[in-house]
Amino acid sequence: MNNLAIEFWFDFSSPYSYLAAEKIDALAASYQRIVHWHPILLGAIFQITNTVPLVQLPLKGDYSVRDFSRSARFFGLPFTMPSKFPLPTQLAARAYYWLCERDVTMAHNFARAVFRALFVDDRDISDLAVVCDVAATMGLDADALSLAVAQPEVKARLKSETDAAILQGVFGAPFFMVNNEPFWGADRLTQLEKWLATGGF
Amino acid sequence: MNNLAIEFWFDFSSPYSYLAAEKIDALAASYQRIVHWHPILLGAIFQITNTVPLVQLPLKGDYSVRDFSRSARFFGLPFTMPSKFPLPTQLAARAYYWLCERDVTMAHNFARAVFRALFVDDRDISDLAVVCDVAATMGLDADALSLAVAQPEVKARLKSETDAAILQGVFGAPFFMVNNEPFWGADRLTQLEKWLATGGF
């Protein structure tokens, strides 16, 4: 792991990951850091940790929906609670890794566009047609992407990234690692920034 | 509920509640607000929500201990991970309510002293002798307090406060309510402050 890089794990179905995805590249750049983005499948991790999605928890679920919206406003970002939520994200995640091998900047832009499709425009990003449309709107080759997400090596990449995340202790999203210091949650970006500014506190 | 008051629910065994307890009165005062403190028993709430203490969760538990310390440093507060944790807090909570009926300011000071006994000095606040010693150090009548925590009406107050918290949707600690807007976690004090400053956002 490059000490100059910030590792960033997320699931496309995580509202707090959407908020973090809008902020992390600019924050990192102001401290001369790059960010390695790792879309993963939180469902696979929740099976290991015996966790259920936040919105399904009694009391906490209702609060969470309110907190998603309020946190978005606090971050100055638009937010719509998706009508289908949570939803499967493996197609978007595989598309990310396929793009990432071609153009990292483009892949980050694609990831943010997928997040906005879900959390701003309430589109069903579990639908391959929607993922392809997001890509096409950016001028990407949607036909090639459509074939890529079914390729065994692309599927394997997502699985190995999720397995690697578990080995790193990732139990939720967004999750960050800065020089071996773990940060969980969009609300820890303030601590992460202080860590970058001070070299640890 | 007084619209000018901030409701503050906490458990003496919650590290993030300790951090919040050190900050909330001064924060509220700067917006001409008072704070109603409500120590509760998180264990009773966790039975309803089928939750276990944070430190007992796989992966998340190890992270949490690290985050307690780091968050304390971020808040500029001393912190020692208690050797006995989590622990029963009903004696400290009952003592709080008994004191509160006599002198609210003194009760808040006592609560902060109990938190520091646990999270700075690593003392066993489940022990009545320790709770009494904390009170005595503040010049309070430890003998009267020692008798008070066994009184049925004091026990009933803690039970009714915990029941009322559940009815308000409190599922964790620290938990705040500002004009019917709920905030969970010491990390939401920044949003709570913006809420006070703007009248809601």
mmCIF file of C-alpha atoms in Angstrom:
data_model
loop_
_atom_site.group_PDB
_atom_site.id
_atom_site.type_symbol
_atom_site.label_atom_id
_atom_site.label_comp_id
_atom_site.label_asym_id
_atom_site.label_seq_id
_atom_site.Cartn_x
_atom_site.Cartn_y
_atom_site.Cartn_z
ATOM 1 C CA MET A 1 0.000 0.000 0.000
ATOM 2 C CA ASN A 2 1.364 3.394 -1.006
ATOM 3 C CA ASN A 3 1.840 5.608 2.050
ATOM 4 C CA LEU A 4 0.899 8.608 -0.040
ATOM 5 C CA ALA A 5 -2.424 7.047 -1.033
ATOM 6 C CA ILE A 6 -5.659 7.070 0.921
ATOM 7 C CA GLU A 7 -7.610 3.822 0.615
ATOM 8 C CA PHE A 8 -11.361 4.344 0.260
ATOM 9 C CA TRP A 9 -13.794 1.428 0.481
ATOM 10 C CA PHE A 10 -17.467 1.909 -0.296
ATOM 11 C CA ASP A 11 -20.655 0.284 -1.503
ATOM 12 C CA PHE A 12 -22.697 2.092 -4.160
ATOM 13 C CA SER A 13 -25.791 1.472 -2.019
ATOM 14 C CA SER A 14 -24.398 3.416 0.975
ATOM 15 C CA PRO A 15 -25.689 7.006 1.358
ATOM 16 C CA TYR A 16 -22.789 8.031 3.573
ATOM 17 C CA SER A 17 -20.417 6.618 0.928
ATOM 18 C CA TYR A 18 -22.067 8.899 -1.632
ATOM 19 C CA LEU A 19 -21.350 11.909 0.602
ATOM 20 C CA ALA A 20 -17.739 10.813 1.116
ATOM 21 C CA ALA A 21 -17.242 10.135 -2.610
ATOM 22 C CA GLU A 22 -18.158 13.742 -3.373
ATOM 23 C CA LYS A 23 -15.524 15.051 -0.955
ATOM 24 C CA ILE A 24 -12.570 12.690 -0.643
ATOM 25 C CA ASP A 25 -10.627 13.411 -3.860
ATOM 26 C CA ALA A 26 -10.563 17.184 -3.291
ATOM 27 C CA LEU A 27 -9.726 16.747 0.388
ATOM 28 C CA ALA A 28 -6.874 14.359 -0.434
ATOM 29 C CA ALA A 29 -5.540 16.619 -3.191
ATOM 30 C CA SER A 30 -5.221 19.533 -0.797
ATOM 31 C CA TYR A 31 -2.740 17.374 1.140
ATOM 32 C CA GLN A 32 -0.971 16.059 -1.997
ATOM 33 C CA ARG A 33 -2.545 12.641 -1.597
ATOM 34 C CA ILE A 34 -4.228 10.402 -4.128
ATOM 35 C CA VAL A 35 -7.144 8.103 -3.340
ATOM 36 C CA HIS A 36 -7.509 4.438 -4.266
ATOM 37 C CA TRP A 37 -11.225 3.765 -4.634
ATOM 38 C CA HIS A 38 -12.484 0.266 -3.787
ATOM 39 C CA PRO A 39 -16.163 -0.428 -4.413
ATOM 40 C CA ILE A 40 -17.062 -3.546 -2.421
ATOM 41 C CA LEU A 41 -20.146 -5.567 -1.567
ATOM 42 C CA LEU A 42 -21.233 -4.642 1.950
ATOM 43 C CA GLY A 43 -23.714 -7.536 1.950
ATOM 44 C CA ALA A 44 -20.836 -10.030 1.886
ATOM 45 C CA ILE A 45 -19.223 -8.251 4.834
ATOM 46 C CA PHE A 46 -22.491 -8.041 6.773
ATOM 47 C CA GLN A 47 -22.839 -11.834 6.440
ATOM 48 C CA ILE A 48 -19.529 -12.206 8.274
ATOM 49 C CA THR A 49 -20.201 -9.565 10.908
ATOM 50 C CA ASN A 50 -23.824 -10.685 11.323
ATOM 51 C CA THR A 51 -25.046 -7.138 10.626
ATOM 52 C CA VAL A 52 -28.148 -5.995 8.764
ATOM 53 C CA PRO A 53 -28.539 -2.817 6.702
ATOM 54 C CA LEU A 54 -29.000 0.274 8.869
ATOM 55 C CA VAL A 55 -32.506 1.052 7.638
ATOM 56 C CA GLN A 56 -33.731 -2.381 8.737
ATOM 57 C CA LEU A 57 -32.831 -1.829 12.397
ATOM 58 C CA PRO A 58 -35.632 -0.934 14.843
ATOM 59 C CA LEU A 59 -35.619 2.800 15.823
ATOM 60 C CA LYS A 60 -32.181 3.299 14.273
ATOM 61 C CA GLY A 61 -33.630 2.695 10.812
ATOM 62 C CA ASP A 62 -36.068 5.625 10.968
ATOM 63 C CA TYR A 63 -33.415 7.886 12.422
ATOM 64 C CA SER A 64 -30.957 6.886 9.723
ATOM 65 C CA VAL A 65 -33.203 7.947 6.860
ATOM 66 C CA ARG A 66 -33.564 11.340 8.530
ATOM 67 C CA ASP A 67 -29.826 11.527 9.141
ATOM 68 C CA PHE A 68 -28.991 10.678 5.502
ATOM 69 C CA SER A 69 -30.909 13.758 4.310
ATOM 70 C CA ARG A 70 -29.670 16.031 7.068
ATOM 71 C CA SER A 71 -26.057 14.941 6.607
ATOM 72 C CA ALA A 72 -26.350 15.619 2.868
ATOM 73 C CA ARG A 73 -27.629 19.132 3.589
ATOM 74 C CA PHE A 74 -24.822 19.565 6.129
ATOM 75 C CA PHE A 75 -22.327 18.561 3.410
ATOM 76 C CA GLY A 76 -24.061 20.883 0.918
ATOM 77 C CA LEU A 77 -25.095 18.032 -1.364
ATOM 78 C CA PRO A 78 -28.427 17.087 -2.957
ATOM 79 C CA PHE A 79 -30.056 13.891 -1.698
ATOM 80 C CA THR A 80 -33.190 11.894 -2.449
ATOM 81 C CA MET A 81 -34.018 8.750 -0.494
ATOM 82 C CA PRO A 82 -34.106 6.055 -3.200
ATOM 83 C CA SER A 83 -37.423 4.249 -3.659
ATOM 84 C CA LYS A 84 -35.497 0.960 -4.086
ATOM 85 C CA PHE A 85 -33.075 0.676 -1.173
ATOM 86 C CA PRO A 86 -30.807 -1.020 -0.385
ATOM 87 C CA LEU A 87 -30.144 -2.630 -3.760
ATOM 88 C CA PRO A 88 -27.565 -4.928 -5.417
ATOM 89 C CA THR A 89 -24.486 -3.038 -6.597
ATOM 90 C CA GLN A 90 -22.259 -5.668 -8.170
ATOM 91 C CA LEU A 91 -22.854 -4.448 -11.755
ATOM 92 C CA ALA A 92 -21.846 -0.878 -10.949
ATOM 93 C CA ALA A 93 -18.865 -2.090 -8.916
ATOM 94 C CA ARG A 94 -17.642 -4.381 -11.694
ATOM 95 C CA ALA A 95 -18.074 -1.569 -14.226
ATOM 96 C CA TYR A 96 -15.942 0.614 -11.948
ATOM 97 C CA TYR A 97 -13.043 -1.873 -11.868
ATOM 98 C CA TRP A 98 -13.179 -2.405 -15.620
ATOM 99 C CA LEU A 99 -13.025 1.357 -16.194
ATOM 100 C CA CYS A 100 -10.355 1.834 -13.539
ATOM 101 C CA GLU A 101 -7.908 -0.309 -15.509
ATOM 102 C CA ARG A 102 -8.397 2.052 -18.456
ATOM 103 C CA ASP A 103 -8.626 5.527 -16.857
ATOM 104 C CA VAL A 104 -8.651 6.097 -13.105
ATOM 105 C CA THR A 105 -9.956 9.662 -13.271
ATOM 106 C CA MET A 106 -12.749 8.582 -15.585
ATOM 107 C CA ALA A 107 -13.555 5.714 -13.193
ATOM 108 C CA HIS A 108 -13.862 8.126 -10.229
ATOM 109 C CA ASN A 109 -16.142 10.364 -12.297
ATOM 110 C CA PHE A 110 -18.213 7.324 -13.281
ATOM 111 C CA ALA A 111 -18.504 6.252 -9.636
ATOM 112 C CA ARG A 112 -19.740 9.706 -8.608
ATOM 113 C CA ALA A 113 -22.219 9.649 -11.520
ATOM 114 C CA VAL A 114 -23.542 6.254 -10.360
ATOM 115 C CA PHE A 115 -23.943 7.580 -6.815
ATOM 116 C CA ARG A 116 -25.848 10.609 -8.114
ATOM 117 C CA ALA A 117 -28.051 8.419 -10.324
ATOM 118 C CA LEU A 118 -29.105 6.546 -7.184
ATOM 119 C CA PHE A 119 -29.111 9.227 -4.477
ATOM 120 C CA VAL A 120 -30.127 12.302 -6.468
ATOM 121 C CA ASP A 121 -32.142 11.011 -9.443
ATOM 122 C CA ASP A 122 -33.581 7.895 -7.734
ATOM 123 C CA ARG A 123 -32.565 5.581 -10.578
ATOM 124 C CA ASP A 124 -32.292 1.804 -10.160
ATOM 125 C CA ILE A 125 -28.553 1.241 -10.464
ATOM 126 C CA SER A 126 -29.012 -2.507 -9.999
ATOM 127 C CA ASP A 127 -30.317 -2.453 -13.601
ATOM 128 C CA LEU A 128 -27.544 -2.928 -16.176
ATOM 129 C CA ALA A 129 -29.366 -0.621 -18.606
ATOM 130 C CA VAL A 130 -29.147 2.206 -16.062
ATOM 131 C CA VAL A 131 -25.448 1.590 -15.392
ATOM 132 C CA CYS A 132 -24.809 1.590 -19.150
ATOM 133 C CA ASP A 133 -26.828 4.771 -19.588
ATOM 134 C CA VAL A 134 -24.791 6.532 -16.902
ATOM 135 C CA ALA A 135 -21.644 5.463 -18.749
ATOM 136 C CA ALA A 136 -23.008 6.478 -22.169
ATOM 137 C CA THR A 137 -23.936 9.937 -20.855
ATOM 138 C CA MET A 138 -20.263 10.373 -19.964
ATOM 139 C CA GLY A 139 -19.215 9.380 -23.475
ATOM 140 C CA LEU A 140 -18.016 5.934 -22.424
ATOM 141 C CA ASP A 141 -18.441 2.784 -24.504
ATOM 142 C CA ALA A 142 -21.600 1.342 -22.971
ATOM 143 C CA ASP A 143 -21.585 -1.740 -25.216
ATOM 144 C CA ALA A 144 -18.081 -2.688 -24.126
ATOM 145 C CA LEU A 145 -18.978 -2.013 -20.482
ATOM 146 C CA SER A 146 -22.090 -4.162 -20.806
ATOM 147 C CA LEU A 147 -19.952 -7.112 -21.926
ATOM 148 C CA ALA A 148 -17.208 -6.386 -19.388
ATOM 149 C CA VAL A 149 -19.382 -6.754 -16.293
ATOM 150 C CA ALA A 150 -20.057 -10.395 -17.234
ATOM 151 C CA GLN A 151 -16.383 -11.284 -17.689
ATOM 152 C CA PRO A 152 -14.998 -13.788 -15.145
ATOM 153 C CA GLU A 153 -11.877 -11.716 -14.446
ATOM 154 C CA VAL A 154 -13.951 -8.595 -13.736
ATOM 155 C CA LYS A 155 -16.219 -10.580 -11.397
ATOM 156 C CA ALA A 156 -13.118 -12.026 -9.717
ATOM 157 C CA ARG A 157 -11.673 -8.546 -9.175
ATOM 158 C CA LEU A 158 -14.751 -7.441 -7.218
ATOM 159 C CA LYS A 159 -14.645 -10.610 -5.126
ATOM 160 C CA SER A 160 -10.951 -10.236 -4.354
ATOM 161 C CA GLU A 161 -11.411 -6.548 -3.470
ATOM 162 C CA THR A 162 -14.216 -7.442 -1.043
ATOM 163 C CA ASP A 163 -12.112 -10.261 0.466
ATOM 164 C CA ALA A 164 -9.150 -7.908 0.823
ATOM 165 C CA ALA A 165 -11.340 -5.311 2.519
ATOM 166 C CA ILE A 166 -12.416 -7.859 5.125
ATOM 167 C CA LEU A 167 -8.765 -8.734 5.789
ATOM 168 C CA GLN A 168 -8.083 -5.014 6.345
ATOM 169 C CA GLY A 169 -10.849 -4.903 8.986
ATOM 170 C CA VAL A 170 -13.400 -3.058 6.859
ATOM 171 C CA PHE A 171 -16.822 -3.647 8.463
ATOM 172 C CA GLY A 172 -18.869 -0.768 7.041
ATOM 173 C CA ALA A 173 -18.811 2.020 4.491
ATOM 174 C CA PRO A 174 -17.397 4.471 3.774
ATOM 175 C CA PHE A 175 -14.157 3.194 5.256
ATOM 176 C CA PHE A 176 -10.769 4.853 4.866
ATOM 177 C CA MET A 177 -7.193 3.946 5.660
ATOM 178 C CA VAL A 178 -4.504 6.618 5.944
ATOM 179 C CA ASN A 179 -1.047 5.228 6.714
ATOM 180 C CA ASN A 180 -2.651 2.246 8.516
ATOM 181 C CA GLU A 181 -5.042 4.461 10.512
ATOM 182 C CA PRO A 182 -8.669 3.374 9.896
ATOM 183 C CA PHE A 183 -11.567 5.826 9.682
ATOM 184 C CA TRP A 184 -15.192 4.696 9.382
ATOM 185 C CA GLY A 185 -18.006 6.964 8.260
ATOM 186 C CA ALA A 186 -18.451 10.181 6.324
ATOM 187 C CA ASP A 187 -18.535 11.903 9.725
ATOM 188 C CA ARG A 188 -14.908 10.885 10.286
ATOM 189 C CA LEU A 189 -13.683 12.956 7.321
ATOM 190 C CA THR A 190 -12.990 15.791 9.778
ATOM 191 C CA GLN A 191 -10.712 13.528 11.823
ATOM 192 C CA LEU A 192 -9.154 12.156 8.623
ATOM 193 C CA GLU A 193 -8.407 15.695 7.474
ATOM 194 C CA LYS A 194 -6.817 16.552 10.821
ATOM 195 C CA TRP A 195 -4.752 13.349 10.501
ATOM 196 C CA LEU A 196 -3.498 14.479 7.082
ATOM 197 C CA ALA A 197 -2.822 18.008 8.315
ATOM 198 C CA THR A 198 -0.911 16.961 11.429
ATOM 199 C CA GLY A 199 0.570 13.601 10.445
ATOM 200 C CA GLY A 200 -1.451 11.932 13.199
ATOM 201 C CA PHE A 201 -2.780 13.247 16.495
ATOM 202 C CA MET B 1 -40.721 19.590 26.592
ATOM 203 C CA ASN B 2 -39.350 23.113 26.687
ATOM 204 C CA ASN B 3 -38.481 24.342 23.195
ATOM 205 C CA LEU B 4 -35.589 26.267 24.673
ATOM 206 C CA ALA B 5 -34.121 23.146 26.257
ATOM 207 C CA ILE B 6 -31.912 20.544 24.641
ATOM 208 C CA GLU B 7 -32.659 17.000 25.804
ATOM 209 C CA PHE B 8 -29.538 14.906 26.372
ATOM 210 C CA TRP B 9 -29.762 11.155 26.978
ATOM 211 C CA PHE B 10 -26.681 9.175 27.961
ATOM 212 C CA ASP B 11 -25.361 6.129 29.748
ATOM 213 C CA PHE B 12 -22.428 6.561 32.126
ATOM 214 C CA SER B 13 -20.777 3.564 30.449
ATOM 215 C CA SER B 14 -20.726 5.237 26.997
ATOM 216 C CA PRO B 15 -17.373 6.794 25.955
ATOM 217 C CA TYR B 16 -18.983 9.020 23.336
ATOM 218 C CA SER B 17 -21.437 10.213 26.008
ATOM 219 C CA TYR B 18 -18.471 11.243 28.143
ATOM 220 C CA LEU B 19 -17.138 13.355 25.269
ATOM 221 C CA ALA B 20 -20.563 14.921 24.694
ATOM 222 C CA ALA B 21 -21.065 15.586 28.411
ATOM 223 C CA GLU B 22 -17.889 17.664 28.457
ATOM 224 C CA LYS B 23 -19.131 19.852 25.599
ATOM 225 C CA ILE B 24 -22.916 20.126 25.549
ATOM 226 C CA ASP B 25 -23.574 22.648 28.359
ATOM 227 C CA ALA B 26 -21.112 25.226 26.990
ATOM 228 C CA LEU B 27 -22.332 24.685 23.432
ATOM 229 C CA ALA B 28 -25.963 25.134 24.498
ATOM 230 C CA ALA B 29 -25.163 28.212 26.576
ATOM 231 C CA SER B 30 -23.637 29.957 23.591
ATOM 232 C CA TYR B 31 -27.088 29.707 21.960
ATOM 233 C CA GLN B 32 -28.996 30.653 25.138
ATOM 234 C CA ARG B 33 -30.179 27.086 25.631
ATOM 235 C CA ILE B 34 -30.253 24.936 28.707
ATOM 236 C CA VAL B 35 -29.757 21.181 28.708
ATOM 237 C CA HIS B 36 -31.893 18.545 30.413
ATOM 238 C CA TRP B 37 -29.610 15.644 31.245
ATOM 239 C CA HIS B 38 -31.134 12.144 31.282
ATOM 240 C CA PRO B 39 -28.870 9.290 32.346
ATOM 241 C CA ILE B 40 -30.508 6.051 31.164
ATOM 242 C CA LEU B 41 -29.691 2.365 31.036
ATOM 243 C CA LEU B 42 -28.582 1.521 27.515
ATOM 244 C CA GLY B 43 -28.744 -2.187 28.338
ATOM 245 C CA ALA B 44 -32.531 -1.966 28.691
ATOM 246 C CA ILE B 45 -32.742 -0.260 25.295
ATOM 247 C CA PHE B 46 -30.390 -2.757 23.649
ATOM 248 C CA GLN B 47 -32.686 -5.570 24.821
ATOM 249 C CA ILE B 48 -35.508 -3.976 22.829
ATOM 250 C CA THR B 49 -33.443 -3.165 19.753
ATOM 251 C CA ASN B 50 -31.595 -6.491 19.921
ATOM 252 C CA THR B 51 -28.243 -4.694 19.938
ATOM 253 C CA VAL B 52 -25.044 -5.597 21.765
ATOM 254 C CA PRO B 53 -22.422 -3.184 23.114
ATOM 255 C CA LEU B 54 -20.173 -1.794 20.367
ATOM 256 C CA VAL B 55 -16.981 -3.343 21.715
ATOM 257 C CA GLN B 56 -18.498 -6.822 21.495
ATOM 258 C CA LEU B 57 -19.106 -6.625 17.731
ATOM 259 C CA PRO B 58 -16.661 -8.414 15.404
ATOM 260 C CA LEU B 59 -14.224 -6.025 13.642
ATOM 261 C CA LYS B 60 -16.263 -2.996 14.747
ATOM 262 C CA GLY B 61 -15.312 -3.645 18.364
ATOM 263 C CA ASP B 62 -11.562 -3.284 17.799
ATOM 264 C CA TYR B 63 -12.091 -0.202 15.662
ATOM 265 C CA SER B 64 -14.331 1.348 18.298
ATOM 266 C CA VAL B 65 -11.741 1.187 21.057
ATOM 267 C CA ARG B 66 -9.306 2.949 18.730
ATOM 268 C CA ASP B 67 -11.963 5.493 17.769
ATOM 269 C CA PHE B 68 -12.831 6.250 21.425
ATOM 270 C CA SER B 69 -9.243 7.363 22.072
ATOM 271 C CA ARG B 70 -8.825 9.201 18.801
ATOM 272 C CA SER B 71 -12.164 10.994 19.171
ATOM 273 C CA ALA B 72 -11.187 12.065 22.687
ATOM 274 C CA ARG B 73 -7.919 13.511 21.345
ATOM 275 C CA PHE B 74 -9.883 15.176 18.543
ATOM 276 C CA PHE B 75 -12.157 16.750 21.193
ATOM 277 C CA GLY B 76 -9.096 17.741 23.252
ATOM 278 C CA LEU B 77 -10.091 15.525 26.181
ATOM 279 C CA PRO B 78 -8.168 12.954 28.218
ATOM 280 C CA PHE B 79 -9.255 9.331 27.828
ATOM 281 C CA THR B 80 -8.263 5.962 29.268
ATOM 282 C CA MET B 81 -9.987 2.787 28.101
ATOM 283 C CA PRO B 82 -11.503 1.406 31.329
ATOM 284 C CA SER B 83 -10.284 -2.017 32.430
ATOM 285 C CA LYS B 84 -13.870 -2.929 33.412
ATOM 286 C CA PHE B 85 -16.063 -2.114 30.414
ATOM 287 C CA PRO B 86 -18.943 -1.948 29.808
ATOM 288 C CA LEU B 87 -20.227 -1.903 33.376
ATOM 289 C CA PRO B 88 -23.521 -1.393 35.263
ATOM 290 C CA THR B 89 -24.377 2.271 35.746
ATOM 291 C CA GLN B 90 -27.653 2.281 37.659
ATOM 292 C CA LEU B 91 -26.097 3.496 40.927
ATOM 293 C CA ALA B 92 -24.475 6.526 39.279
ATOM 294 C CA ALA B 93 -27.652 7.264 37.302
ATOM 295 C CA ARG B 94 -29.862 7.084 40.400
ATOM 296 C CA ALA B 95 -27.427 9.307 42.296
ATOM 297 C CA TYR B 96 -27.683 11.798 39.435
ATOM 298 C CA TYR B 97 -31.501 11.997 39.632
ATOM 299 C CA TRP B 98 -31.445 12.335 43.406
ATOM 300 C CA LEU B 99 -28.942 15.212 43.145
ATOM 301 C CA CYS B 100 -30.786 16.784 40.243
ATOM 302 C CA GLU B 101 -33.858 17.353 42.392
ATOM 303 C CA ARG B 102 -31.657 19.320 44.793
ATOM 304 C CA ASP B 103 -29.278 21.269 42.511
ATOM 305 C CA VAL B 104 -29.196 20.846 38.738
ATOM 306 C CA THR B 105 -25.801 22.499 38.244
ATOM 307 C CA MET B 106 -24.308 20.336 40.976
ATOM 308 C CA ALA B 107 -25.870 17.268 39.333
ATOM 309 C CA HIS B 108 -24.260 18.107 35.977
ATOM 310 C CA ASN B 109 -20.892 18.580 37.697
ATOM 311 C CA PHE B 110 -21.362 15.267 39.487
ATOM 312 C CA ALA B 111 -22.186 13.531 36.190
ATOM 313 C CA ARG B 112 -19.037 14.888 34.558
ATOM 314 C CA ALA B 113 -17.026 13.799 37.614
ATOM 315 C CA VAL B 114 -18.455 10.268 37.335
ATOM 316 C CA PHE B 115 -17.564 10.151 33.627
ATOM 317 C CA ARG B 116 -14.000 11.273 34.409
ATOM 318 C CA ALA B 117 -13.712 8.720 37.220
ATOM 319 C CA LEU B 118 -14.479 6.007 34.656
ATOM 320 C CA PHE B 119 -12.873 7.304 31.461
ATOM 321 C CA VAL B 120 -9.878 9.197 32.804
ATOM 322 C CA ASP B 121 -9.042 7.577 36.156
ATOM 323 C CA ASP B 122 -10.244 4.038 35.287
ATOM 324 C CA ARG B 123 -12.302 3.710 38.478
ATOM 325 C CA ASP B 124 -15.101 1.153 38.854
ATOM 326 C CA ILE B 125 -18.193 3.374 38.947
ATOM 327 C CA SER B 126 -20.442 0.314 39.339
ATOM 328 C CA ASP B 127 -19.140 0.233 42.933
ATOM 329 C CA LEU B 128 -21.269 2.349 45.308
ATOM 330 C CA ALA B 129 -18.168 3.251 47.325
ATOM 331 C CA VAL B 130 -16.622 4.845 44.226
ATOM 332 C CA VAL B 131 -19.798 6.778 43.393
ATOM 333 C CA CYS B 132 -19.933 8.027 47.000
ATOM 334 C CA ASP B 133 -16.266 8.972 46.912
ATOM 335 C CA VAL B 134 -16.791 11.021 43.744
ATOM 336 C CA ALA B 135 -19.656 12.812 45.501
ATOM 337 C CA ALA B 136 -17.687 13.330 48.714
ATOM 338 C CA THR B 137 -14.767 14.837 46.781
ATOM 339 C CA MET B 138 -17.241 17.440 45.504
ATOM 340 C CA GLY B 139 -18.369 18.208 49.046
ATOM 341 C CA LEU B 140 -21.678 16.375 48.652
ATOM 342 C CA ASP B 141 -23.317 14.331 51.406
ATOM 343 C CA ALA B 142 -22.121 10.842 50.483
ATOM 344 C CA ASP B 143 -24.023 9.168 53.306
ATOM 345 C CA ALA B 144 -27.335 10.649 52.159
ATOM 346 C CA LEU B 145 -26.515 9.722 48.550
ATOM 347 C CA SER B 146 -25.681 6.174 49.609
ATOM 348 C CA LEU B 147 -29.140 5.807 51.144
ATOM 349 C CA ALA B 148 -30.888 7.621 48.283
ATOM 350 C CA VAL B 149 -29.802 5.212 45.542
ATOM 351 C CA ALA B 150 -31.707 2.401 47.293
ATOM 352 C CA GLN B 151 -34.949 4.368 47.618
ATOM 353 C CA PRO B 152 -37.866 3.000 45.551
ATOM 354 C CA GLU B 153 -38.793 6.443 44.178
ATOM 355 C CA VAL B 154 -35.232 7.067 42.987
ATOM 356 C CA LYS B 155 -35.116 3.631 41.340
ATOM 357 C CA ALA B 156 -38.503 4.356 39.742
ATOM 358 C CA ARG B 157 -37.248 7.669 38.347
ATOM 359 C CA LEU B 158 -34.431 5.934 36.458
ATOM 360 C CA LYS B 159 -36.813 3.313 35.113
ATOM 361 C CA SER B 160 -39.334 5.921 33.963
ATOM 362 C CA GLU B 161 -36.587 8.017 32.342
ATOM 363 C CA THR B 162 -35.346 4.978 30.420
ATOM 364 C CA ASP B 163 -38.912 4.089 29.372
ATOM 365 C CA ALA B 164 -39.523 7.680 28.258
ATOM 366 C CA ALA B 165 -36.302 7.658 26.237
ATOM 367 C CA ILE B 166 -37.455 4.566 24.355
ATOM 368 C CA LEU B 167 -40.771 6.293 23.569
ATOM 369 C CA GLN B 168 -38.780 9.235 22.165
ATOM 370 C CA GLY B 169 -36.936 6.871 19.817
ATOM 371 C CA VAL B 170 -33.641 6.901 21.709
ATOM 372 C CA PHE B 171 -31.677 3.809 20.568
ATOM 373 C CA GLY B 172 -28.115 4.761 21.507
ATOM 374 C CA ALA B 173 -26.051 7.304 23.385
ATOM 375 C CA PRO B 174 -25.350 10.120 23.442
ATOM 376 C CA PHE B 175 -28.714 11.112 21.999
ATOM 377 C CA PHE B 176 -30.022 14.674 21.718
ATOM 378 C CA MET B 177 -33.319 16.283 20.838
ATOM 379 C CA VAL B 178 -33.492 19.930 19.766
ATOM 380 C CA ASN B 179 -37.013 21.141 18.989
ATOM 381 C CA ASN B 180 -38.022 17.565 18.030
ATOM 382 C CA GLU B 181 -34.944 17.063 15.836
ATOM 383 C CA PRO B 182 -32.992 13.965 16.967
ATOM 384 C CA PHE B 183 -29.196 13.754 16.899
ATOM 385 C CA TRP B 184 -27.284 10.576 17.753
ATOM 386 C CA GLY B 185 -23.611 10.495 18.609
ATOM 387 C CA ALA B 186 -20.930 12.866 19.832
ATOM 388 C CA ASP B 187 -19.985 13.278 16.167
ATOM 389 C CA ARG B 188 -23.371 14.911 15.521
ATOM 390 C CA LEU B 189 -22.607 17.842 17.855
ATOM 391 C CA THR B 190 -21.393 19.777 14.794
ATOM 392 C CA GLN B 191 -24.779 19.285 13.098
ATOM 393 C CA LEU B 192 -26.564 20.067 16.365
ATOM 394 C CA GLU B 193 -24.620 23.313 16.652
ATOM 395 C CA LYS B 194 -25.489 24.277 13.068
ATOM 396 C CA TRP B 195 -29.135 23.494 13.900
ATOM 397 C CA LEU B 196 -28.993 25.872 16.872
ATOM 398 C CA ALA B 197 -27.194 28.546 14.852
ATOM 399 C CA THR B 198 -29.580 28.428 11.892
ATOM 400 C CA GLY B 199 -32.854 27.291 13.440
ATOM 401 C CA GLY B 200 -32.737 24.141 11.310
ATOM 402 C CA PHE B 201 -31.148 23.438 7.929
#
